[in-house]
């Protein structure tokens, strides 16, 4: 195989972010003793969080704004109380950083790949959270050579800057030796396309392919990708 370097997205590619987020929100809700139904809180938070992260991908919001403003907007929408969001953000991220749930089969997948490739995690996220959730996880310590996080780099997928940092961290391999693997068409696949490297869309949910970029590969599970790479 021509590749030497695999850039692998973290959340919803290796880590079960939905489970981590649900667990963290539940713990946050109980710690804050919020006076509204949990489902209502979760729905509003998910909406505000999604809108802000999409703005972040477009370069319209900083990571610092995302992690604070999502709570400001949520509390305002629920008419609970006025808050600048800083302490709320700290409590939530404290809970989230403890949640290292893997997708089924992720450990075995990375173990098999690590014997043949140099593995790096590339993720759009907050440094303090991903450093703990990903960087301190057993799967990262065993199989990966580096962690590239958008907040620390100052650039987010699909922008060129975060890929430049990943390539530098990996020892400047040739572009044709690099492959990005991820679940997001707008950040992972689009980013690979713009940077000039091959991409693999991890699509276990069978989503429809939409957007300007077409992945080099599309797989529904780890085994299918292992058949391509090994």
Short mmCIF file of C-alpha atoms in Angstrom, two decimals:
data_model
loop_
_atom_site.label_atom_id
_atom_site.label_comp_id
_atom_site.label_asym_id
_atom_site.label_seq_id
_atom_site.Cartn_x
_atom_site.Cartn_y
_atom_site.Cartn_z
CA UNK A 1 0.00 0.00 0.00
CA UNK A 2 1.28 3.44 -0.91
CA UNK A 3 0.25 5.12 2.35
CA UNK A 4 2.58 5.53 5.31
CA UNK A 5 0.60 8.03 7.39
CA UNK A 6 -3.02 7.80 8.50
CA UNK A 7 -4.78 10.84 9.94
CA UNK A 8 -7.78 9.53 11.87
CA UNK A 9 -10.62 11.65 13.19
CA UNK A 10 -11.52 11.10 16.84
CA UNK A 11 -15.23 11.55 17.50
CA UNK A 12 -17.67 9.23 15.73
CA UNK A 13 -14.74 7.59 13.94
CA UNK A 14 -12.96 6.05 16.95
CA UNK A 15 -14.72 7.49 19.98
CA UNK A 16 -18.45 7.33 20.69
CA UNK A 17 -19.10 11.03 21.07
CA UNK A 18 -22.88 10.68 21.28
CA UNK A 19 -22.52 8.50 24.37
CA UNK A 20 -19.89 10.82 25.85
CA UNK A 21 -22.01 13.89 25.26
CA UNK A 22 -25.17 12.28 26.64
CA UNK A 23 -23.34 11.12 29.76
CA UNK A 24 -21.71 14.51 30.27
CA UNK A 25 -24.94 16.46 29.79
CA UNK A 26 -26.76 14.22 32.24
CA UNK A 27 -24.05 14.72 34.88
CA UNK A 28 -23.95 18.47 34.19
CA UNK A 29 -27.74 18.73 34.49
CA UNK A 30 -27.71 16.97 37.85
CA UNK A 31 -24.77 18.97 39.21
CA UNK A 32 -26.42 22.26 38.24
CA UNK A 33 -29.86 21.15 39.49
CA UNK A 34 -31.50 22.85 36.52
CA UNK A 35 -35.18 23.67 36.94
CA UNK A 36 -36.43 22.38 33.62
CA UNK A 37 -37.07 18.94 32.11
CA UNK A 38 -33.86 17.21 31.07
CA UNK A 39 -35.07 16.47 27.54
CA UNK A 40 -35.86 20.13 26.99
CA UNK A 41 -32.42 21.17 28.21
CA UNK A 42 -30.72 18.59 26.00
CA UNK A 43 -32.69 19.61 22.91
CA UNK A 44 -31.89 23.30 23.30
CA UNK A 45 -28.24 22.68 24.12
CA UNK A 46 -27.79 20.36 21.13
CA UNK A 47 -29.29 22.98 18.82
CA UNK A 48 -27.11 25.81 20.09
CA UNK A 49 -23.99 23.66 20.19
CA UNK A 50 -24.51 22.44 16.61
CA UNK A 51 -25.00 25.96 15.26
CA UNK A 52 -21.86 27.25 16.93
CA UNK A 53 -19.64 24.36 15.81
CA UNK A 54 -20.82 24.84 12.23
CA UNK A 55 -19.90 28.51 12.54
CA UNK A 56 -16.51 27.39 13.85
CA UNK A 57 -15.96 25.16 10.79
CA UNK A 58 -16.69 28.17 8.57
CA UNK A 59 -14.24 30.33 10.50
CA UNK A 60 -17.04 32.49 11.92
CA UNK A 61 -16.51 31.58 15.58
CA UNK A 62 -13.51 30.79 17.77
CA UNK A 63 -13.25 27.67 19.91
CA UNK A 64 -13.32 29.90 22.98
CA UNK A 65 -16.61 31.40 21.84
CA UNK A 66 -18.14 28.00 21.12
CA UNK A 67 -17.40 26.50 24.52
CA UNK A 68 -18.86 29.46 26.41
CA UNK A 69 -21.56 30.88 24.14
CA UNK A 70 -23.42 27.57 23.75
CA UNK A 71 -24.25 27.70 27.47
CA UNK A 72 -25.10 31.40 27.41
CA UNK A 73 -27.53 30.78 24.55
CA UNK A 74 -28.99 27.66 26.15
CA UNK A 75 -29.69 29.28 29.50
CA UNK A 76 -31.16 32.34 27.83
CA UNK A 77 -33.45 30.25 25.61
CA UNK A 78 -34.66 28.26 28.61
CA UNK A 79 -35.07 31.44 30.69
CA UNK A 80 -33.22 29.85 33.58
CA UNK A 81 -30.76 32.56 34.56
CA UNK A 82 -28.26 34.99 33.13
CA UNK A 83 -24.69 33.71 33.08
CA UNK A 84 -21.50 34.50 31.19
CA UNK A 85 -21.07 30.79 30.51
CA UNK A 86 -17.51 30.47 31.80
CA UNK A 87 -18.24 28.41 34.91
CA UNK A 88 -20.92 26.38 33.15
CA UNK A 89 -18.46 25.56 30.40
CA UNK A 90 -15.81 24.54 32.92
CA UNK A 91 -18.16 22.12 34.68
CA UNK A 92 -19.38 20.55 31.46
CA UNK A 93 -15.89 20.12 30.01
CA UNK A 94 -14.73 18.59 33.28
CA UNK A 95 -17.39 15.92 32.85
CA UNK A 96 -16.79 15.46 29.12
CA UNK A 97 -13.04 15.04 29.54
CA UNK A 98 -13.69 11.93 31.65
CA UNK A 99 -15.73 10.16 28.96
CA UNK A 100 -13.52 7.95 26.79
CA UNK A 101 -16.08 5.60 25.27
CA UNK A 102 -14.84 3.85 22.12
CA UNK A 103 -16.92 2.67 19.21
CA UNK A 104 -17.13 -1.14 19.09
CA UNK A 105 -14.07 -2.58 17.38
CA UNK A 106 -11.99 0.62 17.44
CA UNK A 107 -9.26 -0.86 19.61
CA UNK A 108 -8.72 -3.91 17.39
CA UNK A 109 -8.89 -1.72 14.28
CA UNK A 110 -6.10 0.56 15.49
CA UNK A 111 -3.98 -2.31 16.73
CA UNK A 112 -4.00 -3.92 13.29
CA UNK A 113 -3.25 -0.65 11.49
CA UNK A 114 -0.45 0.37 13.86
CA UNK A 115 1.75 -2.51 12.67
CA UNK A 116 1.75 -1.10 9.14
CA UNK A 117 1.20 2.66 9.38
CA UNK A 118 2.02 5.73 11.44
CA UNK A 119 -1.22 6.78 13.11
CA UNK A 120 -2.19 10.32 14.14
CA UNK A 121 -5.42 11.70 15.58
CA UNK A 122 -6.68 14.89 13.92
CA UNK A 123 -9.72 16.46 15.55
CA UNK A 124 -11.77 19.63 15.61
CA UNK A 125 -12.25 20.22 19.29
CA UNK A 126 -11.17 21.88 22.50
CA UNK A 127 -7.62 21.20 23.65
CA UNK A 128 -8.33 20.62 27.35
CA UNK A 129 -11.11 18.17 26.53
CA UNK A 130 -9.40 16.24 23.74
CA UNK A 131 -6.06 16.12 25.55
CA UNK A 132 -7.80 14.22 28.35
CA UNK A 133 -10.43 12.23 26.42
CA UNK A 134 -8.12 11.24 23.58
CA UNK A 135 -4.55 11.92 24.64
CA UNK A 136 -4.89 10.14 27.99
CA UNK A 137 -6.85 7.21 26.58
CA UNK A 138 -5.34 3.75 26.40
CA UNK A 139 -6.00 3.45 22.66
CA UNK A 140 -4.05 6.63 21.98
CA UNK A 141 -1.12 5.70 24.21
CA UNK A 142 -0.82 2.27 22.62
CA UNK A 143 -1.20 3.01 18.93
CA UNK A 144 -0.82 6.70 18.05
CA UNK A 145 2.20 8.91 17.47
CA UNK A 146 0.58 12.33 17.72
CA UNK A 147 -2.55 14.35 18.52
CA UNK A 148 -3.52 17.37 16.44
CA UNK A 149 -6.36 19.45 17.95
CA UNK A 150 -7.88 22.43 16.17
CA UNK A 151 -8.01 24.76 19.17
CA UNK A 152 -4.31 24.33 19.90
CA UNK A 153 -3.33 24.66 16.24
CA UNK A 154 -5.57 27.66 15.64
CA UNK A 155 -7.03 26.07 12.53
CA UNK A 156 -9.88 23.61 12.04
CA UNK A 157 -10.69 21.01 9.41
CA UNK A 158 -11.28 21.58 6.51
CA UNK A 159 -8.74 24.45 6.56
CA UNK A 160 -5.22 23.90 5.29
CA UNK A 161 -3.54 25.02 8.50
CA UNK A 162 -4.47 22.01 10.60
CA UNK A 163 -3.33 19.66 7.84
CA UNK A 164 -0.02 21.52 7.62
CA UNK A 165 0.42 20.93 11.35
CA UNK A 166 -0.50 17.25 11.01
CA UNK A 167 1.96 16.78 8.17
CA UNK A 168 4.71 18.53 10.13
CA UNK A 169 3.98 16.39 13.20
CA UNK A 170 4.21 13.28 11.02
CA UNK A 171 7.65 14.21 9.71
CA UNK A 172 6.55 15.74 6.39
CA UNK A 173 5.50 12.66 4.42
CA UNK A 174 4.61 13.06 0.75
CA UNK A 175 0.99 14.02 0.15
CA UNK A 176 0.39 10.78 -1.73
CA UNK A 177 1.53 8.88 1.36
CA UNK A 178 -1.20 10.42 3.53
CA UNK A 179 -4.80 9.32 4.05
CA UNK A 180 -7.42 10.98 6.24
CA UNK A 181 -10.17 8.82 7.73
CA UNK A 182 -13.26 10.40 9.21
CA UNK A 183 -17.04 10.52 9.43
CA UNK A 184 -17.58 14.14 8.38
CA UNK A 185 -17.97 15.13 4.75
CA UNK A 186 -17.63 18.83 5.55
CA UNK A 187 -14.48 18.65 7.67
CA UNK A 188 -12.62 15.37 7.05
CA UNK A 189 -13.42 14.60 3.42
CA UNK A 190 -13.56 18.22 2.30
CA UNK A 191 -10.35 18.93 4.16
CA UNK A 192 -8.53 16.04 2.52
CA UNK A 193 -9.76 17.14 -0.89
CA UNK A 194 -8.62 20.73 -0.41
CA UNK A 195 -5.24 19.62 0.93
CA UNK A 196 -4.64 17.20 -1.91
CA UNK A 197 -4.60 13.92 0.00
CA UNK A 198 -6.75 10.81 -0.27
CA UNK A 199 -9.68 10.38 2.08
CA UNK A 200 -11.88 7.64 3.47
CA UNK A 201 -15.42 8.41 4.56
CA UNK A 202 -16.35 6.29 7.59
CA UNK A 203 -20.10 6.03 7.09
CA UNK A 204 -21.66 3.31 9.27
CA UNK A 205 -25.02 5.07 9.17
CA UNK A 206 -25.30 4.88 5.39
CA UNK A 207 -25.72 8.62 4.93
CA UNK A 208 -26.17 10.10 1.48
CA UNK A 209 -23.07 11.53 -0.17
CA UNK A 210 -23.64 15.26 -0.61
CA UNK A 211 -21.35 18.22 -1.07
CA UNK A 212 -18.52 19.25 -3.35
CA UNK A 213 -15.98 16.57 -2.33
CA UNK A 214 -15.99 12.87 -3.13
CA UNK A 215 -13.99 10.53 -0.86
CA UNK A 216 -11.38 8.20 -2.31
CA UNK A 217 -12.99 5.40 -0.32
CA UNK A 218 -16.26 4.93 1.54
CA UNK A 219 -16.72 2.23 4.16
CA UNK A 220 -19.49 1.23 6.52
CA UNK A 221 -17.29 -0.53 9.09
CA UNK A 222 -13.72 -1.07 10.22
CA UNK A 223 -13.40 -4.47 8.57
CA UNK A 224 -14.10 -3.00 5.15
CA UNK A 225 -11.34 -0.44 5.61
CA UNK A 226 -8.90 -3.06 6.88
CA UNK A 227 -9.47 -5.02 3.67
CA UNK A 228 -8.46 -1.93 1.69
CA UNK A 229 -5.42 -1.03 3.78
CA UNK A 230 -3.95 -4.41 4.76
#
